[in-house]
């Protein structure tokens, strides 16, 4: 979990610039794709899941622990970000 938090912190500036909305990149991607932030994020997450899947079934390559950690951490972080998007969406809804 510490590695996930450190990675998210490190990449904040790269993905949000000066925007205070840490989910802004997913909202911008959603606008470009005419979809929801959840679906935009799911598309980005799919790339990481496919990569992990490929690694799991690749009998010809012995991936180093750093490669596994990077792929797994990125996938977990996308799930944490999805949770934040879903939570924000429910917070902004009126009942």
CSV table of C-alpha atoms in Angstrom, one decimal:
chain,number,residue,atom,x,y,z
A,1,UNK,CA,0.0,0.0,0.0
A,2,UNK,CA,2.9,2.3,0.7
A,3,UNK,CA,4.3,1.8,-2.8
A,4,UNK,CA,0.8,2.6,-4.2
A,5,UNK,CA,0.6,5.8,-2.2
A,6,UNK,CA,4.1,6.9,-3.1
A,7,UNK,CA,3.5,6.2,-6.8
A,8,UNK,CA,0.2,8.2,-6.8
A,9,UNK,CA,1.9,11.1,-5.0
A,10,UNK,CA,4.9,11.0,-7.4
A,11,UNK,CA,2.7,11.0,-10.5
A,12,UNK,CA,0.2,13.7,-9.3
A,13,UNK,CA,2.1,16.6,-11.0
A,14,UNK,CA,2.6,14.5,-14.2
A,15,UNK,CA,-1.1,13.8,-14.7
A,16,UNK,CA,-2.8,16.8,-13.1
A,17,UNK,CA,-0.3,19.7,-13.7
A,18,UNK,CA,-1.6,22.6,-11.6
A,19,UNK,CA,-5.2,21.3,-11.6
A,20,UNK,CA,-6.3,20.7,-8.0
A,21,UNK,CA,-8.7,18.0,-9.2
A,22,UNK,CA,-6.7,14.8,-9.0
A,23,UNK,CA,-9.3,13.1,-11.2
A,24,UNK,CA,-9.2,15.8,-13.8
A,25,UNK,CA,-7.4,13.6,-16.4
A,26,UNK,CA,-10.1,11.0,-16.3
A,27,UNK,CA,-12.8,13.7,-16.7
A,28,UNK,CA,-10.9,15.2,-19.6
A,29,UNK,CA,-10.5,11.7,-21.2
A,30,UNK,CA,-14.3,11.1,-20.7
A,31,UNK,CA,-15.1,14.4,-22.4
A,32,UNK,CA,-12.9,13.5,-25.4
A,33,UNK,CA,-14.5,10.1,-25.7
A,34,UNK,CA,-18.1,11.3,-24.9
A,35,UNK,CA,-18.4,8.9,-22.0
A,36,UNK,CA,-18.2,8.8,-18.3
A,37,UNK,CA,-15.0,9.2,-16.2
A,38,UNK,CA,-15.6,5.6,-14.9
A,39,UNK,CA,-15.6,4.3,-18.5
A,40,UNK,CA,-12.6,6.4,-19.5
A,41,UNK,CA,-10.6,5.0,-16.5
A,42,UNK,CA,-11.8,1.5,-17.2
A,43,UNK,CA,-10.3,1.8,-20.7
A,44,UNK,CA,-7.0,2.9,-19.3
A,45,UNK,CA,-7.0,0.2,-16.7
A,46,UNK,CA,-7.7,-2.5,-19.4
A,47,UNK,CA,-4.2,-1.8,-20.8
A,48,UNK,CA,-2.6,-2.7,-17.5
A,49,UNK,CA,-4.8,-5.7,-16.9
A,50,UNK,CA,-4.0,-7.1,-20.4
A,51,UNK,CA,-0.3,-6.5,-19.8
A,52,UNK,CA,-0.5,-8.5,-16.5
A,53,UNK,CA,-2.5,-11.2,-18.1
A,54,UNK,CA,0.1,-11.5,-20.9
A,55,UNK,CA,2.9,-11.7,-18.3
A,56,UNK,CA,1.0,-14.4,-16.4
A,57,UNK,CA,0.7,-16.6,-19.5
A,58,UNK,CA,4.1,-15.9,-21.0
A,59,UNK,CA,6.1,-19.1,-20.6
A,60,UNK,CA,9.1,-17.7,-22.4
A,61,UNK,CA,10.0,-14.7,-20.2
A,62,UNK,CA,11.1,-14.5,-16.6
A,63,UNK,CA,9.9,-11.1,-15.5
A,64,UNK,CA,11.8,-9.4,-12.7
A,65,UNK,CA,10.1,-8.5,-9.5
A,66,UNK,CA,10.4,-4.8,-10.4
A,67,UNK,CA,8.4,-5.4,-13.5
A,68,UNK,CA,5.7,-7.3,-11.5
A,69,UNK,CA,5.6,-4.6,-8.8
A,70,UNK,CA,5.2,-1.8,-11.4
A,71,UNK,CA,2.4,-3.5,-13.2
A,72,UNK,CA,0.6,-4.6,-10.1
A,73,UNK,CA,1.0,-1.2,-8.4
A,74,UNK,CA,-0.3,0.6,-11.5
A,75,UNK,CA,-3.3,-1.7,-11.6
A,76,UNK,CA,-4.1,-1.2,-7.9
A,77,UNK,CA,-3.8,2.6,-8.3
A,78,UNK,CA,-6.3,2.6,-11.1
A,79,UNK,CA,-8.7,0.8,-8.9
A,80,UNK,CA,-8.1,3.3,-6.1
A,81,UNK,CA,-8.7,6.1,-8.5
A,82,UNK,CA,-11.9,4.4,-9.8
A,83,UNK,CA,-13.1,4.2,-6.2
A,84,UNK,CA,-12.5,7.9,-5.9
A,85,UNK,CA,-14.4,8.7,-9.1
A,86,UNK,CA,-17.3,6.5,-8.0
A,87,UNK,CA,-17.4,8.0,-4.5
A,88,UNK,CA,-17.2,11.6,-5.9
A,89,UNK,CA,-20.1,10.8,-8.3
A,90,UNK,CA,-22.3,9.6,-5.5
A,91,UNK,CA,-21.3,12.6,-3.3
A,92,UNK,CA,-22.4,15.0,-6.1
A,93,UNK,CA,-25.8,13.3,-6.7
A,94,UNK,CA,-29.0,14.6,-5.3
A,95,UNK,CA,-31.4,12.1,-3.9
